[in-house]
Short mmCIF file of C-alpha atoms in Angstrom, two decimals:
data_model
loop_
_atom_site.label_atom_id
_atom_site.label_comp_id
_atom_site.label_asym_id
_atom_site.label_seq_id
_atom_site.Cartn_x
_atom_site.Cartn_y
_atom_site.Cartn_z
CA UNK A 61 205.87 48.91 145.24
CA UNK A 62 202.40 49.67 144.38
CA UNK A 63 199.15 47.80 145.08
CA UNK A 64 198.87 45.31 142.33
CA UNK A 65 202.63 45.36 141.32
CA UNK A 66 203.25 41.75 142.35
CA UNK A 67 201.00 40.07 139.58
CA UNK A 68 197.72 41.08 141.22
CA UNK A 69 194.70 40.94 138.85
CA UNK A 70 192.09 43.86 138.92
CA UNK A 71 189.78 41.59 140.72
CA UNK A 72 192.48 41.19 143.44
CA UNK A 73 193.05 44.78 143.77
CA UNK A 74 189.22 45.52 144.13
CA UNK A 75 189.25 43.09 147.05
CA UNK A 76 191.78 45.30 148.88
CA UNK A 77 189.01 47.13 150.38
CA UNK A 78 187.37 43.97 151.84
CA UNK A 79 187.99 42.59 155.36
CA UNK A 80 187.72 39.07 154.10
CA UNK A 81 190.62 39.44 151.69
CA UNK A 82 193.00 40.75 154.48
CA UNK A 83 191.84 38.02 156.97
CA UNK A 84 192.73 35.40 154.45
CA UNK A 85 196.06 37.08 153.46
CA UNK A 86 197.18 37.44 157.04
CA UNK A 87 196.19 33.88 157.85
CA UNK A 88 198.69 32.78 155.21
CA UNK A 89 201.43 35.56 155.68
CA UNK A 90 202.29 35.75 159.32
CA UNK A 91 205.73 37.31 159.15
CA UNK A 92 206.02 41.14 159.51
CA UNK A 93 205.69 43.16 156.27
CA UNK A 94 205.96 46.95 155.71
CA UNK A 95 204.24 48.50 152.81
CA UNK A 96 206.25 51.15 150.82
CA UNK A 97 208.70 52.38 153.57
CA UNK A 98 210.19 51.26 156.92
CA UNK A 99 210.04 53.40 160.00
CA UNK A 100 213.73 54.26 160.00
CA UNK A 101 213.48 55.65 156.44
CA UNK A 102 210.58 57.86 157.42
CA UNK A 103 211.70 58.91 160.84
CA UNK A 104 213.49 62.21 160.00
CA UNK A 105 210.14 63.47 158.57
CA UNK A 106 207.97 62.02 161.32
CA UNK A 107 210.13 63.67 163.94
CA UNK A 108 209.70 67.05 162.05
CA UNK A 109 205.87 66.92 162.46
CA UNK A 110 205.24 64.59 165.34
CA UNK A 111 206.69 64.61 168.92
CA UNK A 112 207.10 61.45 171.01
CA UNK A 113 204.53 62.41 173.52
CA UNK A 114 201.84 62.91 170.88
CA UNK A 115 199.08 60.37 170.64
CA UNK A 116 199.45 58.61 167.15
CA UNK A 117 197.03 56.52 165.22
CA UNK A 118 198.46 54.10 162.62
CA UNK A 119 195.68 53.14 160.21
CA UNK A 120 195.77 49.90 158.23
CA UNK A 121 198.64 48.79 160.45
CA UNK A 122 198.63 45.17 159.21
CA UNK A 123 201.56 42.99 160.65
CA UNK A 124 204.08 45.74 160.10
CA UNK A 125 206.93 46.39 162.60
CA UNK A 126 206.59 50.09 161.91
CA UNK A 127 204.83 50.95 165.37
CA UNK A 128 207.26 48.77 167.22
CA UNK A 129 210.12 50.81 165.67
CA UNK A 130 208.31 53.99 166.69
CA UNK A 131 208.12 52.87 170.45
CA UNK A 132 211.61 51.81 170.29
CA UNK A 133 212.53 55.29 169.01
CA UNK A 134 210.76 56.89 171.98
CA UNK A 135 207.07 57.21 170.92
CA UNK A 136 204.85 57.02 173.93
CA UNK A 137 201.32 56.28 172.81
CA UNK A 138 200.66 54.59 169.46
CA UNK A 139 197.38 53.11 168.55
CA UNK A 140 197.08 50.69 165.59
CA UNK A 141 193.95 49.82 163.72
CA UNK A 142 193.13 47.30 160.91
CA UNK A 143 190.16 46.05 159.31
CA UNK A 144 191.38 42.39 159.78
CA UNK A 145 190.48 40.73 163.01
CA UNK A 146 192.98 37.95 162.15
CA UNK A 147 196.02 40.39 162.13
CA UNK A 148 194.81 42.45 165.02
CA UNK A 149 194.43 39.42 167.28
CA UNK A 150 197.88 38.27 166.28
CA UNK A 151 199.36 41.69 166.96
CA UNK A 152 197.67 42.02 170.28
CA UNK A 153 199.21 38.78 171.35
CA UNK A 154 202.75 39.55 169.94
CA UNK A 155 202.90 43.05 171.52
CA UNK A 156 201.06 42.44 174.85
CA UNK A 157 204.26 43.27 176.66
CA UNK A 158 204.47 46.82 175.23
CA UNK A 159 201.80 49.09 176.91
CA UNK A 160 202.77 52.00 174.57
CA UNK A 161 201.08 50.08 171.70
CA UNK A 162 197.35 49.22 171.37
CA UNK A 163 195.68 47.16 168.54
CA UNK A 164 192.07 47.74 167.61
CA UNK A 165 190.00 46.08 164.96
CA UNK A 166 188.34 49.08 163.06
CA UNK A 167 187.15 50.12 159.72
CA UNK A 168 188.78 53.36 158.96
CA UNK A 169 185.59 54.71 157.24
CA UNK A 170 183.95 54.50 160.64
CA UNK A 171 186.11 55.27 163.77
CA UNK A 172 183.26 55.85 166.16
CA UNK A 173 185.21 54.16 168.89
CA UNK A 174 187.32 57.41 168.98
CA UNK A 175 185.91 60.75 170.02
CA UNK A 176 186.62 63.68 167.92
CA UNK A 177 189.91 65.37 168.37
CA UNK A 178 191.40 62.37 170.10
CA UNK A 179 194.72 62.05 168.26
CA UNK A 180 197.61 64.50 167.51
CA UNK A 181 198.61 62.57 164.45
CA UNK A 182 197.45 59.92 162.05
CA UNK A 183 199.93 57.88 159.88
CA UNK A 184 198.78 56.05 156.65
CA UNK A 185 201.07 53.82 154.74
CA UNK A 186 198.92 52.58 151.87
CA UNK A 187 195.54 52.39 153.46
CA UNK A 188 194.00 55.16 151.31
CA UNK A 189 195.59 53.57 148.41
CA UNK A 190 193.93 50.27 149.25
CA UNK A 191 190.53 51.80 149.47
CA UNK A 192 191.06 53.59 146.09
CA UNK A 193 191.61 50.13 144.54
CA UNK A 194 188.14 48.87 145.75
CA UNK A 195 184.53 49.30 144.92
CA UNK A 196 182.97 52.68 145.30
CA UNK A 197 186.60 54.05 145.69
CA UNK A 198 185.97 57.65 145.78
CA UNK A 199 183.01 57.49 148.14
CA UNK A 200 184.84 55.31 150.51
CA UNK A 201 188.07 57.40 150.26
CA UNK A 202 185.98 60.47 151.23
CA UNK A 203 184.54 58.58 154.22
CA UNK A 204 187.89 57.57 155.52
CA UNK A 205 189.44 61.08 155.13
CA UNK A 206 186.48 62.55 156.83
CA UNK A 207 186.96 60.10 159.80
CA UNK A 208 190.66 60.87 159.82
CA UNK A 209 189.84 64.79 160.09
CA UNK A 210 187.30 64.11 162.76
CA UNK A 211 189.54 62.08 165.09
CA UNK A 212 192.47 64.64 164.74
CA UNK A 213 192.87 67.50 167.10
CA UNK A 214 192.78 71.07 165.53
CA UNK A 215 196.36 71.42 164.02
CA UNK A 216 196.66 67.66 164.05
CA UNK A 217 198.58 66.13 161.22
CA UNK A 218 197.65 63.33 158.80
CA UNK A 219 200.69 61.85 157.18
CA UNK A 220 199.85 60.04 153.97
CA UNK A 221 202.55 57.75 152.22
CA UNK A 222 201.28 56.89 148.82
CA UNK A 223 202.30 56.02 145.29
CA UNK A 224 199.59 58.51 144.12
CA UNK A 225 201.05 61.69 142.44
CA UNK A 226 199.53 65.04 143.06
CA UNK A 227 197.29 64.75 139.98
CA UNK A 228 195.52 61.78 141.60
CA UNK A 229 195.61 62.79 145.29
CA UNK A 230 195.70 66.43 145.75
CA UNK A 231 192.03 67.33 144.76
CA UNK A 232 190.76 64.30 146.75
CA UNK A 233 192.37 65.59 149.85
CA UNK A 234 191.34 69.15 149.38
CA UNK A 235 187.79 68.16 148.53
CA UNK A 236 187.51 65.91 151.74
CA UNK A 237 188.26 68.56 154.46
CA UNK A 238 189.99 71.68 155.57
CA UNK A 239 193.70 70.66 155.23
CA UNK A 240 196.92 72.57 154.70
CA UNK A 241 198.89 70.22 152.51
CA UNK A 242 202.73 69.99 152.26
CA UNK A 243 204.42 67.56 149.89
CA UNK A 244 207.60 65.54 150.56
CA UNK A 245 208.98 62.69 148.51
CA UNK A 246 211.33 59.71 149.31
CA UNK A 247 213.10 57.26 147.02
CA UNK A 248 211.22 53.89 146.89
CA UNK A 249 212.66 51.63 149.47
CA UNK A 250 216.23 50.41 148.83
CA UNK A 251 216.81 46.59 149.36
CA UNK A 252 218.70 45.87 152.63
CA UNK A 253 221.71 44.94 150.65
CA UNK A 254 221.64 48.17 148.54
CA UNK A 255 224.23 50.85 149.17
CA UNK A 256 222.60 53.36 146.76
CA UNK A 257 222.26 56.87 147.91
CA UNK A 258 218.91 58.66 148.06
CA UNK A 259 218.13 61.36 145.40
CA UNK A 260 215.75 63.37 147.39
CA UNK A 261 215.91 65.22 150.65
CA UNK A 262 213.06 63.84 152.71
CA UNK A 263 212.71 66.88 154.92
CA UNK A 264 212.62 69.56 152.17
CA UNK A 265 209.07 70.14 150.92
CA UNK A 266 208.44 70.03 147.15
CA UNK A 267 206.82 73.15 145.73
CA UNK A 268 203.00 72.47 145.34
CA UNK A 269 200.78 74.58 143.35
CA UNK A 270 196.97 74.29 143.51
CA UNK A 271 196.73 71.45 140.95
CA UNK A 272 200.19 69.98 141.57
CA UNK A 273 201.39 70.99 137.97
CA UNK A 274 204.67 72.34 139.56
CA UNK A 275 205.68 68.78 140.73
CA UNK A 276 206.57 67.29 137.28
CA UNK A 277 208.97 70.03 136.55
CA UNK A 278 210.78 69.30 139.74
CA UNK A 279 210.68 65.59 139.95
CA UNK A 280 210.42 64.75 136.14
CA UNK A 281 208.20 62.07 134.71
CA UNK A 282 207.71 58.80 136.44
CA UNK A 283 210.15 59.29 139.23
CA UNK A 284 210.93 56.20 141.44
CA UNK A 285 209.66 57.71 144.64
CA UNK A 286 206.79 57.66 147.10
CA UNK A 287 204.79 60.74 147.79
CA UNK A 288 204.28 61.99 151.31
CA UNK A 289 201.43 64.38 151.79
CA UNK A 290 201.45 66.14 155.27
CA UNK A 291 198.05 67.43 155.91
CA UNK A 292 197.55 69.70 158.79
CA UNK A 293 193.90 70.03 160.01
CA UNK A 294 192.96 73.68 159.47
CA UNK A 295 194.46 76.38 157.28
CA UNK A 296 197.88 77.44 158.59
CA UNK A 297 201.43 78.04 157.34
CA UNK A 298 203.89 75.25 158.06
CA UNK A 299 206.08 77.54 159.96
CA UNK A 300 203.19 78.51 162.28
CA UNK A 301 202.36 74.70 162.66
CA UNK A 302 206.00 73.84 163.73
CA UNK A 303 206.14 76.78 166.06
CA UNK A 304 202.79 75.79 167.61
CA UNK A 305 204.16 72.29 168.40
CA UNK A 306 207.47 73.73 169.58
CA UNK A 307 209.24 71.60 166.95
CA UNK A 308 211.49 74.28 165.76
#
């Protein structure tokens, strides 16, 4: 699913960057909802790049059960942020019994509550996409990505789950900071009742040239997938990164 795929108008899509839109939406939709993918679909990849003892920030958390599932799978320190005070207050109440999870109202374009290098990993399921739907989209996206880079430790990892193909995301990522970018893909979320098998191996990177032109030849045109950009702060080989974190 993409933003705007459920009958949204362009005006509604532009509102995705506004706190008032999300306050109203979460006041009306109180049940848990996960954009794009659920935790268990992504866990093999997350486990490849993030260790349970790492401090993780989930931006644009909404009312997702994603972080709860992370904690249930052994993650020890998960901080969740969202621009909506309505959803943050609701989630603080809901998860007050789980000390491994924290919820903070915050604009991802200005995360001055966190000092530089505070997190080992940042997970983004649709937040950058939401900002890119709004007014001054590129300017705000650059601000967001700059803050993500700032709050990450050196060699920290930003995992971006998005509908944006490399032709629409890669230059933005590379223009916004010093990232080593690896691309993974995952089939769009199957329904709970579906028994279909997944076409793509989540943990195997897709060859990624400078402009992303190599991707189409591998994936074909208009593939039914979500793109996952694993962005490591600094210029390193993926093998070096995994050895550094003792993940292989």
